[in-house]
Amino acid sequence: MILACAPVLAHAQAGPQPTGTWLTPSGDSQIRISRCGAAYCGTVAKVLAGETKDVHNPDAALRGRSLVGVALTRDMHPAGEGWEGSLYNFRDGRTYSGKLAMKGPNVLELSGCVLGGLICKKQMWTRVD
């Protein structure tokens, strides 16, 4: 749930911001997060190992496209101590509700959830630049 009140927005905006390039925990890809309007969006910047095409996309017409440039995080708006929005997992082709939270200037916690946040998985990404 996204709460739209000034104290929450100010708190989420304080401190380190998620803009930059991040290395996934498996080291197989780099994700670039940047501002997109009032929100943050993330795209695949590099694929360092593994599949380079979006082979698990639910849309068969998109399965041949390169992963580089594919949007992973969309419309991440301030919420609580971080940001909430949607996350596309190119490893399984599913889109999840998700959160981003800075855990230091060079560590970004990403969590993807199903069933209204009942079941979540977290990853720690490290800053590349």
mmCIF file of N, CA and C in Angstrom:
data_model
loop_
_atom_site.group_PDB
_atom_site.id
_atom_site.type_symbol
_atom_site.label_atom_id
_atom_site.label_comp_id
_atom_site.label_asym_id
_atom_site.label_seq_id
_atom_site.Cartn_x
_atom_site.Cartn_y
_atom_site.Cartn_z
ATOM 1 N N MET A 1 0.844 -1.176 0.000
ATOM 2 C CA MET A 1 0.000 0.000 0.000
ATOM 3 C C MET A 1 0.887 1.236 0.000
ATOM 4 N N ILE A 2 0.552 2.202 -0.830
ATOM 5 C CA ILE A 2 1.317 3.437 -0.891
ATOM 6 C C ILE A 2 0.565 4.498 -0.110
ATOM 7 N N LEU A 3 1.232 5.059 0.892
ATOM 8 C CA LEU A 3 0.628 6.109 1.700
ATOM 9 C C LEU A 3 1.066 7.446 1.147
ATOM 10 N N ALA A 4 0.122 8.312 0.899
ATOM 11 C CA ALA A 4 0.441 9.604 0.300
ATOM 12 C C ALA A 4 0.312 10.713 1.321
ATOM 13 N N CYS A 5 1.303 10.814 2.196
ATOM 14 C CA CYS A 5 1.299 11.932 3.134
ATOM 15 C C CYS A 5 2.707 12.505 3.178
ATOM 16 N N ALA A 6 2.824 13.786 3.416
ATOM 17 C CA ALA A 6 4.092 14.492 3.316
ATOM 18 C C ALA A 6 5.197 13.909 4.187
ATOM 19 N N PRO A 7 4.968 13.568 5.473
ATOM 20 C CA PRO A 7 6.059 13.033 6.275
ATOM 21 C C PRO A 7 6.641 11.737 5.696
ATOM 22 N N VAL A 8 5.798 10.881 5.178
ATOM 23 C CA VAL A 8 6.279 9.627 4.605
ATOM 24 C C VAL A 8 7.103 9.901 3.358
ATOM 25 N N LEU A 9 6.626 10.788 2.498
ATOM 26 C CA LEU A 9 7.346 11.112 1.273
ATOM 27 C C LEU A 9 8.695 11.732 1.598
ATOM 28 N N ALA A 10 8.735 12.617 2.557
ATOM 29 C CA ALA A 10 9.995 13.256 2.914
ATOM 30 C C ALA A 10 10.971 12.229 3.466
ATOM 31 N N HIS A 11 10.488 11.297 4.278
ATOM 32 C CA HIS A 11 11.360 10.284 4.867
ATOM 33 C C HIS A 11 11.926 9.363 3.800
ATOM 34 N N ALA A 12 11.118 8.956 2.845
ATOM 35 C CA ALA A 12 11.582 8.060 1.794
ATOM 36 C C ALA A 12 12.614 8.747 0.906
ATOM 37 N N GLN A 13 12.526 10.053 0.763
ATOM 38 C CA GLN A 13 13.427 10.790 -0.096
ATOM 39 C C GLN A 13 14.739 11.143 0.604
ATOM 40 N N ALA A 14 14.797 11.093 1.937
ATOM 41 C CA ALA A 14 15.994 11.457 2.676
ATOM 42 C C ALA A 14 17.069 10.388 2.519
ATOM 43 N N GLY A 15 18.326 10.815 2.607
ATOM 44 C CA GLY A 15 19.422 9.855 2.569
ATOM 45 C C GLY A 15 19.773 9.396 1.168
ATOM 46 N N PRO A 16 20.513 8.280 1.089
ATOM 47 C CA PRO A 16 20.950 7.769 -0.218
ATOM 48 C C PRO A 16 19.770 7.461 -1.136
ATOM 49 N N GLN A 17 19.968 7.710 -2.408
ATOM 50 C CA GLN A 17 18.945 7.455 -3.421
ATOM 51 C C GLN A 17 19.355 6.246 -4.259
ATOM 52 N N PRO A 18 18.391 5.558 -4.856
ATOM 53 C CA PRO A 18 18.722 4.341 -5.595
ATOM 54 C C PRO A 18 19.246 4.557 -7.014
ATOM 55 N N THR A 19 19.431 5.799 -7.439
ATOM 56 C CA THR A 19 19.919 6.023 -8.798
ATOM 57 C C THR A 19 21.338 5.480 -8.951
ATOM 58 N N GLY A 20 21.598 4.887 -10.089
ATOM 59 C CA GLY A 20 22.920 4.345 -10.363
ATOM 60 C C GLY A 20 22.809 2.972 -10.991
ATOM 61 N N THR A 21 23.945 2.298 -11.084
ATOM 62 C CA THR A 21 23.999 0.954 -11.650
ATOM 63 C C THR A 21 24.317 -0.026 -10.536
ATOM 64 N N TRP A 22 23.565 -1.129 -10.518
ATOM 65 C CA TRP A 22 23.628 -2.101 -9.426
ATOM 66 C C TRP A 22 23.926 -3.496 -9.956
ATOM 67 N N LEU A 23 24.747 -4.232 -9.220
ATOM 68 C CA LEU A 23 25.069 -5.611 -9.546
ATOM 69 C C LEU A 23 24.162 -6.535 -8.751
ATOM 70 N N THR A 24 23.532 -7.483 -9.439
ATOM 71 C CA THR A 24 22.654 -8.439 -8.759
ATOM 72 C C THR A 24 23.502 -9.407 -7.924
ATOM 73 N N PRO A 25 22.922 -10.047 -6.905
ATOM 74 C CA PRO A 25 23.701 -10.931 -6.021
ATOM 75 C C PRO A 25 24.387 -12.084 -6.746
ATOM 76 N N SER A 26 23.779 -12.584 -7.794
ATOM 77 C CA SER A 26 24.379 -13.693 -8.535
ATOM 78 C C SER A 26 25.511 -13.207 -9.448
ATOM 79 N N GLY A 27 25.631 -11.889 -9.623
ATOM 80 C CA GLY A 27 26.678 -11.330 -10.464
ATOM 81 C C GLY A 27 26.439 -11.511 -11.954
ATOM 82 N N ASP A 28 25.208 -11.896 -12.322
ATOM 83 C CA ASP A 28 24.938 -12.169 -13.734
ATOM 84 C C ASP A 28 24.394 -10.981 -14.508
ATOM 85 N N SER A 29 24.024 -9.907 -13.825
ATOM 86 C CA SER A 29 23.505 -8.749 -14.545
ATOM 87 C C SER A 29 23.690 -7.465 -13.747
ATOM 88 N N GLN A 30 23.682 -6.357 -14.471
ATOM 89 C CA GLN A 30 23.729 -5.031 -13.880
ATOM 90 C C GLN A 30 22.438 -4.312 -14.244
ATOM 91 N N ILE A 31 21.859 -3.639 -13.254
ATOM 92 C CA ILE A 31 20.587 -2.935 -13.428
ATOM 93 C C ILE A 31 20.827 -1.446 -13.207
ATOM 94 N N ARG A 32 20.342 -0.622 -14.136
ATOM 95 C CA ARG A 32 20.470 0.830 -14.008
ATOM 96 C C ARG A 32 19.146 1.396 -13.522
ATOM 97 N N ILE A 33 19.198 2.107 -12.404
ATOM 98 C CA ILE A 33 18.002 2.744 -11.850
ATOM 99 C C ILE A 33 18.134 4.249 -12.034
ATOM 100 N N SER A 34 17.077 4.844 -12.562
ATOM 101 C CA SER A 34 17.073 6.287 -12.797
ATOM 102 C C SER A 34 15.687 6.847 -12.512
ATOM 103 N N ARG A 35 15.617 8.164 -12.451
ATOM 104 C CA ARG A 35 14.324 8.828 -12.253
ATOM 105 C C ARG A 35 13.510 8.688 -13.524
ATOM 106 N N CYS A 36 12.213 8.455 -13.349
ATOM 107 C CA CYS A 36 11.269 8.485 -14.466
ATOM 108 C C CYS A 36 10.054 9.250 -13.949
ATOM 109 N N GLY A 37 10.072 10.545 -14.182
ATOM 110 C CA GLY A 37 9.051 11.407 -13.612
ATOM 111 C C GLY A 37 9.266 11.530 -12.116
ATOM 112 N N ALA A 38 8.213 11.320 -11.344
ATOM 113 C CA ALA A 38 8.298 11.403 -9.890
ATOM 114 C C ALA A 38 8.717 10.079 -9.261
ATOM 115 N N ALA A 39 8.939 9.075 -10.077
ATOM 116 C CA ALA A 39 9.239 7.735 -9.578
ATOM 117 C C ALA A 39 10.650 7.307 -10.007
ATOM 118 N N TYR A 40 10.995 6.059 -9.689
ATOM 119 C CA TYR A 40 12.236 5.440 -10.157
ATOM 120 C C TYR A 40 11.893 4.249 -11.036
ATOM 121 N N CYS A 41 12.714 4.040 -12.054
ATOM 122 C CA CYS A 41 12.566 2.887 -12.939
ATOM 123 C C CYS A 41 13.930 2.242 -13.099
ATOM 124 N N GLY A 42 13.940 0.946 -13.298
ATOM 125 C CA GLY A 42 15.200 0.233 -13.480
ATOM 126 C C GLY A 42 15.165 -0.616 -14.725
ATOM 127 N N THR A 43 16.266 -0.603 -15.479
ATOM 128 C CA THR A 43 16.365 -1.406 -16.687
ATOM 129 C C THR A 43 17.654 -2.227 -16.646
ATOM 130 N N VAL A 44 17.660 -3.315 -17.381
ATOM 131 C CA VAL A 44 18.856 -4.133 -17.491
ATOM 132 C C VAL A 44 19.894 -3.341 -18.290
ATOM 133 N N ALA A 45 21.050 -3.096 -17.676
ATOM 134 C CA ALA A 45 22.123 -2.362 -18.347
ATOM 135 C C ALA A 45 23.105 -3.318 -19.022
ATOM 136 N N LYS A 46 23.377 -4.457 -18.369
ATOM 137 C CA LYS A 46 24.306 -5.457 -18.916
ATOM 138 C C LYS A 46 23.896 -6.840 -18.440
ATOM 139 N N VAL A 47 24.086 -7.812 -19.305
ATOM 140 C CA VAL A 47 23.944 -9.214 -18.921
ATOM 141 C C VAL A 47 25.358 -9.773 -18.923
ATOM 142 N N LEU A 48 25.840 -10.205 -17.764
ATOM 143 C CA LEU A 48 27.212 -10.658 -17.624
ATOM 144 C C LEU A 48 27.356 -12.169 -17.760
ATOM 145 N N ALA A 49 26.268 -12.895 -17.531
ATOM 146 C CA ALA A 49 26.284 -14.361 -17.640
ATOM 147 C C ALA A 49 24.857 -14.853 -17.811
ATOM 148 N N GLY A 50 24.721 -16.008 -18.401
ATOM 149 C CA GLY A 50 23.398 -16.611 -18.556
ATOM 150 C C GLY A 50 22.672 -16.139 -19.800
ATOM 151 N N GLU A 51 21.384 -16.397 -19.814
ATOM 152 C CA GLU A 51 20.513 -16.087 -20.952
ATOM 153 C C GLU A 51 20.520 -14.591 -21.226
ATOM 154 N N THR A 52 20.614 -14.226 -22.505
ATOM 155 C CA THR A 52 20.631 -12.811 -22.888
ATOM 156 C C THR A 52 19.336 -12.353 -23.545
ATOM 157 N N LYS A 53 18.405 -13.262 -23.738
ATOM 158 C CA LYS A 53 17.101 -12.938 -24.340
ATOM 159 C C LYS A 53 16.008 -13.092 -23.287
ATOM 160 N N ASP A 54 14.900 -12.426 -23.487
ATOM 161 C CA ASP A 54 13.765 -12.428 -22.561
ATOM 162 C C ASP A 54 12.889 -13.671 -22.795
ATOM 163 N N VAL A 55 13.488 -14.849 -22.705
ATOM 164 C CA VAL A 55 12.853 -16.111 -23.108
ATOM 165 C C VAL A 55 11.662 -16.527 -22.249
ATOM 166 N N HIS A 56 11.523 -15.979 -21.048
ATOM 167 C CA HIS A 56 10.417 -16.357 -20.164
ATOM 168 C C HIS A 56 9.265 -15.356 -20.184
ATOM 169 N N ASN A 57 9.356 -14.361 -21.058
ATOM 170 C CA ASN A 57 8.306 -13.343 -21.120
ATOM 171 C C ASN A 57 6.971 -14.011 -21.439
ATOM 172 N N PRO A 58 5.891 -13.655 -20.731
ATOM 173 C CA PRO A 58 4.587 -14.251 -21.015
ATOM 174 C C PRO A 58 4.058 -13.914 -22.420
ATOM 175 N N ASP A 59 4.563 -12.829 -23.011
ATOM 176 C CA ASP A 59 4.183 -12.455 -24.367
ATOM 177 C C ASP A 59 5.177 -13.117 -25.330
ATOM 178 N N ALA A 60 4.737 -14.122 -26.041
ATOM 179 C CA ALA A 60 5.609 -14.879 -26.945
ATOM 180 C C ALA A 60 6.326 -13.986 -27.956
ATOM 181 N N ALA A 61 5.709 -12.888 -28.351
ATOM 182 C CA ALA A 61 6.311 -11.981 -29.325
ATOM 183 C C ALA A 61 7.542 -11.267 -28.764
ATOM 184 N N LEU A 62 7.690 -11.228 -27.422
ATOM 185 C CA LEU A 62 8.820 -10.525 -26.799
ATOM 186 C C LEU A 62 9.949 -11.460 -26.375
ATOM 187 N N ARG A 63 9.791 -12.735 -26.552
ATOM 188 C CA ARG A 63 10.782 -13.699 -26.060
ATOM 189 C C ARG A 63 12.118 -13.662 -26.792
ATOM 190 N N GLY A 64 12.167 -13.080 -27.962
ATOM 191 C CA GLY A 64 13.416 -12.984 -28.707
ATOM 192 C C GLY A 64 14.169 -11.688 -28.468
ATOM 193 N N ARG A 65 13.578 -10.762 -27.717
ATOM 194 C CA ARG A 65 14.234 -9.473 -27.511
ATOM 195 C C ARG A 65 15.402 -9.611 -26.525
ATOM 196 N N SER A 66 16.361 -8.734 -26.691
ATOM 197 C CA SER A 66 17.506 -8.676 -25.791
ATOM 198 C C SER A 66 17.041 -8.230 -24.410
ATOM 199 N N LEU A 67 17.669 -8.781 -23.368
ATOM 200 C CA LEU A 67 17.349 -8.338 -22.008
ATOM 201 C C LEU A 67 17.860 -6.927 -21.737
ATOM 202 N N VAL A 68 18.918 -6.529 -22.403
ATOM 203 C CA VAL A 68 19.447 -5.179 -22.208
ATOM 204 C C VAL A 68 18.376 -4.177 -22.625
ATOM 205 N N GLY A 69 18.029 -3.301 -21.713
ATOM 206 C CA GLY A 69 16.993 -2.304 -21.957
ATOM 207 C C GLY A 69 15.621 -2.691 -21.440
ATOM 208 N N VAL A 70 15.446 -3.942 -21.021
ATOM 209 C CA VAL A 70 14.153 -4.386 -20.489
ATOM 210 C C VAL A 70 13.928 -3.747 -19.113
ATOM 211 N N ALA A 71 12.732 -3.227 -18.907
ATOM 212 C CA ALA A 71 12.374 -2.606 -17.630
ATOM 213 C C ALA A 71 12.137 -3.679 -16.568
ATOM 214 N N LEU A 72 12.853 -3.562 -15.441
ATOM 215 C CA LEU A 72 12.668 -4.487 -14.328
ATOM 216 C C LEU A 72 11.847 -3.867 -13.214
ATOM 217 N N THR A 73 12.129 -2.616 -12.894
ATOM 218 C CA THR A 73 11.330 -1.927 -11.878
ATOM 219 C C THR A 73 10.574 -0.819 -12.577
ATOM 220 N N ARG A 74 9.321 -0.681 -12.189
ATOM 221 C CA ARG A 74 8.479 0.342 -12.801
ATOM 222 C C ARG A 74 7.756 1.129 -11.721
ATOM 223 N N ASP A 75 7.666 2.401 -11.957
ATOM 224 C CA ASP A 75 6.813 3.250 -11.146
ATOM 225 C C ASP A 75 7.068 3.076 -9.651
ATOM 226 N N MET A 76 8.332 3.076 -9.244
ATOM 227 C CA MET A 76 8.686 2.938 -7.835
ATOM 228 C C MET A 76 8.515 4.289 -7.144
ATOM 229 N N HIS A 77 7.426 4.417 -6.395
ATOM 230 C CA HIS A 77 7.095 5.655 -5.698
ATOM 231 C C HIS A 77 7.467 5.563 -4.227
ATOM 232 N N PRO A 78 7.760 6.718 -3.597
ATOM 233 C CA PRO A 78 8.108 6.720 -2.181
ATOM 234 C C PRO A 78 7.017 6.061 -1.335
ATOM 235 N N ALA A 79 7.474 5.240 -0.399
ATOM 236 C CA ALA A 79 6.568 4.573 0.542
ATOM 237 C C ALA A 79 7.380 4.142 1.751
ATOM 238 N N GLY A 80 6.971 4.570 2.921
ATOM 239 C CA GLY A 80 7.694 4.185 4.132
ATOM 240 C C GLY A 80 9.140 4.648 4.062
ATOM 241 N N GLU A 81 10.059 3.710 4.262
ATOM 242 C CA GLU A 81 11.482 4.037 4.243
ATOM 243 C C GLU A 81 12.134 3.718 2.903
ATOM 244 N N GLY A 82 11.340 3.570 1.857
ATOM 245 C CA GLY A 82 11.893 3.251 0.548
ATOM 246 C C GLY A 82 10.919 3.594 -0.549
ATOM 247 N N TRP A 83 10.771 2.675 -1.494
ATOM 248 C CA TRP A 83 9.921 2.886 -2.663
ATOM 249 C C TRP A 83 9.173 1.609 -2.970
ATOM 250 N N GLU A 84 7.948 1.737 -3.488
ATOM 251 C CA GLU A 84 7.126 0.591 -3.873
ATOM 252 C C GLU A 84 6.665 0.744 -5.308
ATOM 253 N N GLY A 85 6.528 -0.389 -5.981
ATOM 254 C CA GLY A 85 6.056 -0.392 -7.359
ATOM 255 C C GLY A 85 5.977 -1.821 -7.856
ATOM 256 N N SER A 86 6.259 -2.031 -9.129
ATOM 257 C CA SER A 86 6.216 -3.385 -9.676
ATOM 258 C C SER A 86 7.597 -3.804 -10.155
ATOM 259 N N LEU A 87 7.843 -5.112 -10.103
ATOM 260 C CA LEU A 87 9.124 -5.704 -10.486
ATOM 261 C C LEU A 87 8.889 -6.811 -11.496
ATOM 262 N N TYR A 88 9.614 -6.761 -12.599
ATOM 263 C CA TYR A 88 9.561 -7.832 -13.587
ATOM 264 C C TYR A 88 10.782 -8.713 -13.385
ATOM 265 N N ASN A 89 10.575 -10.003 -13.186
ATOM 266 C CA ASN A 89 11.661 -10.966 -13.021
ATOM 267 C C ASN A 89 11.850 -11.696 -14.348
ATOM 268 N N PHE A 90 12.899 -11.347 -15.077
ATOM 269 C CA PHE A 90 13.114 -11.977 -16.387
ATOM 270 C C PHE A 90 13.523 -13.437 -16.255
ATOM 271 N N ARG A 91 13.868 -13.890 -15.065
ATOM 272 C CA ARG A 91 14.234 -15.296 -14.866
ATOM 273 C C ARG A 91 13.008 -16.212 -14.860
ATOM 274 N N ASP A 92 11.826 -15.660 -14.526
ATOM 275 C CA ASP A 92 10.608 -16.488 -14.555
ATOM 276 C C ASP A 92 9.479 -15.847 -15.367
ATOM 277 N N GLY A 93 9.679 -14.632 -15.868
ATOM 278 C CA GLY A 93 8.685 -13.966 -16.696
ATOM 279 C C GLY A 93 7.497 -13.405 -15.935
ATOM 280 N N ARG A 94 7.606 -13.322 -14.632
ATOM 281 C CA ARG A 94 6.482 -12.830 -13.820
ATOM 282 C C ARG A 94 6.742 -11.412 -13.321
ATOM 283 N N THR A 95 5.643 -10.721 -13.053
ATOM 284 C CA THR A 95 5.707 -9.384 -12.479
ATOM 285 C C THR A 95 5.161 -9.459 -11.060
ATOM 286 N N TYR A 96 5.884 -8.860 -10.129
ATOM 287 C CA TYR A 96 5.557 -8.905 -8.711
ATOM 288 C C TYR A 96 5.380 -7.497 -8.156
ATOM 289 N N SER A 97 4.676 -7.388 -7.030
ATOM 290 C CA SER A 97 4.709 -6.126 -6.306
ATOM 291 C C SER A 97 6.069 -6.097 -5.628
ATOM 292 N N GLY A 98 6.678 -4.929 -5.554
ATOM 293 C CA GLY A 98 8.028 -4.892 -5.021
ATOM 294 C C GLY A 98 8.357 -3.633 -4.263
ATOM 295 N N LYS A 99 9.491 -3.715 -3.597
ATOM 296 C CA LYS A 99 9.985 -2.596 -2.805
ATOM 297 C C LYS A 99 11.477 -2.459 -3.007
ATOM 298 N N LEU A 100 11.936 -1.223 -2.921
ATOM 299 C CA LEU A 100 13.353 -0.902 -2.890
ATOM 300 C C LEU A 100 13.620 -0.173 -1.587
ATOM 301 N N ALA A 101 14.746 -0.474 -0.955
ATOM 302 C CA ALA A 101 15.132 0.230 0.264
ATOM 303 C C ALA A 101 16.652 0.321 0.311
ATOM 304 N N MET A 102 17.166 1.507 0.543
ATOM 305 C CA MET A 102 18.602 1.695 0.672
ATOM 306 C C MET A 102 19.030 1.166 2.038
ATOM 307 N N LYS A 103 20.066 0.336 2.050
ATOM 308 C CA LYS A 103 20.600 -0.230 3.287
ATOM 309 C C LYS A 103 22.000 0.295 3.544
ATOM 310 N N GLY A 104 22.326 1.386 2.935
ATOM 311 C CA GLY A 104 23.622 2.041 3.006
ATOM 312 C C GLY A 104 23.835 2.740 1.686
ATOM 313 N N PRO A 105 24.902 3.513 1.540
ATOM 314 C CA PRO A 105 25.102 4.249 0.293
ATOM 315 C C PRO A 105 25.348 3.351 -0.916
ATOM 316 N N ASN A 106 25.789 2.108 -0.683
ATOM 317 C CA ASN A 106 26.132 1.221 -1.791
ATOM 318 C C ASN A 106 25.432 -0.129 -1.745
ATOM 319 N N VAL A 107 24.358 -0.219 -0.961
ATOM 320 C CA VAL A 107 23.589 -1.462 -0.851
ATOM 321 C C VAL A 107 22.108 -1.142 -1.004
ATOM 322 N N LEU A 108 21.468 -1.846 -1.933
ATOM 323 C CA LEU A 108 20.048 -1.661 -2.214
ATOM 324 C C LEU A 108 19.334 -2.989 -1.979
ATOM 325 N N GLU A 109 18.335 -2.968 -1.095
ATOM 326 C CA GLU A 109 17.536 -4.173 -0.851
ATOM 327 C C GLU A 109 16.328 -4.141 -1.775
ATOM 328 N N LEU A 110 16.153 -5.214 -2.509
ATOM 329 C CA LEU A 110 15.037 -5.366 -3.425
ATOM 330 C C LEU A 110 14.191 -6.515 -2.917
ATOM 331 N N SER A 111 12.889 -6.309 -2.780
ATOM 332 C CA SER A 111 12.018 -7.414 -2.382
ATOM 333 C C SER A 111 10.844 -7.491 -3.339
ATOM 334 N N GLY A 112 10.520 -8.713 -3.723
ATOM 335 C CA GLY A 112 9.380 -8.988 -4.585
ATOM 336 C C GLY A 112 8.399 -9.856 -3.830
ATOM 337 N N CYS A 113 7.111 -9.533 -3.937
ATOM 338 C CA CYS A 113 6.098 -10.209 -3.137
ATOM 339 C C CYS A 113 4.922 -10.702 -3.980
ATOM 340 N N VAL A 114 4.267 -11.733 -3.477
ATOM 341 C CA VAL A 114 3.027 -12.255 -4.051
ATOM 342 C C VAL A 114 2.004 -12.339 -2.928
ATOM 343 N N LEU A 115 0.760 -12.596 -3.297
ATOM 344 C CA LEU A 115 -0.338 -12.732 -2.335
ATOM 345 C C LEU A 115 -0.456 -11.523 -1.417
ATOM 346 N N GLY A 116 -0.390 -10.338 -2.015
ATOM 347 C CA GLY A 116 -0.569 -9.113 -1.243
ATOM 348 C C GLY A 116 0.521 -8.862 -0.225
ATOM 349 N N GLY A 117 1.722 -9.379 -0.471
ATOM 350 C CA GLY A 117 2.840 -9.170 0.443
ATOM 351 C C GLY A 117 3.010 -10.275 1.461
ATOM 352 N N LEU A 118 2.220 -11.341 1.342
ATOM 353 C CA LEU A 118 2.296 -12.452 2.279
ATOM 354 C C LEU A 118 3.591 -13.235 2.134
ATOM 355 N N ILE A 119 4.025 -13.426 0.895
ATOM 356 C CA ILE A 119 5.256 -14.167 0.632
ATOM 357 C C ILE A 119 6.193 -13.251 -0.155
ATOM 358 N N CYS A 120 7.368 -13.005 0.404
ATOM 359 C CA CYS A 120 8.329 -12.099 -0.235
ATOM 360 C C CYS A 120 9.718 -12.739 -0.265
ATOM 361 N N LYS A 121 10.487 -12.376 -1.275
ATOM 362 C CA LYS A 121 11.895 -12.755 -1.360
ATOM 363 C C LYS A 121 12.697 -11.468 -1.482
ATOM 364 N N LYS A 122 13.854 -11.447 -0.820
ATOM 365 C CA LYS A 122 14.707 -10.262 -0.836
ATOM 366 C C LYS A 122 16.052 -10.576 -1.453
ATOM 367 N N GLN A 123 16.636 -9.535 -2.050
ATOM 368 C CA GLN A 123 17.997 -9.591 -2.588
ATOM 369 C C GLN A 123 18.702 -8.305 -2.194
ATOM 370 N N MET A 124 19.998 -8.400 -2.017
ATOM 371 C CA MET A 124 20.819 -7.217 -1.772
ATOM 372 C C MET A 124 21.641 -6.974 -3.030
ATOM 373 N N TRP A 125 21.486 -5.801 -3.620
ATOM 374 C CA TRP A 125 22.261 -5.397 -4.790
ATOM 375 C C TRP A 125 23.367 -4.466 -4.335
ATOM 376 N N THR A 126 24.522 -4.520 -4.990
ATOM 377 C CA THR A 126 25.635 -3.620 -4.654
ATOM 378 C C THR A 126 25.860 -2.635 -5.792
ATOM 379 N N ARG A 127 26.208 -1.428 -5.393
ATOM 380 C CA ARG A 127 26.394 -0.346 -6.363
ATOM 381 C C ARG A 127 27.642 -0.582 -7.207
ATOM 382 N N VAL A 128 27.500 -0.396 -8.515
ATOM 383 C CA VAL A 128 28.625 -0.481 -9.444
ATOM 384 C C VAL A 128 29.189 0.913 -9.656
ATOM 385 N N ASP A 129 28.303 1.913 -9.822
ATOM 386 C CA ASP A 129 28.733 3.309 -9.967
ATOM 387 C C ASP A 129 27.815 4.227 -9.223
#
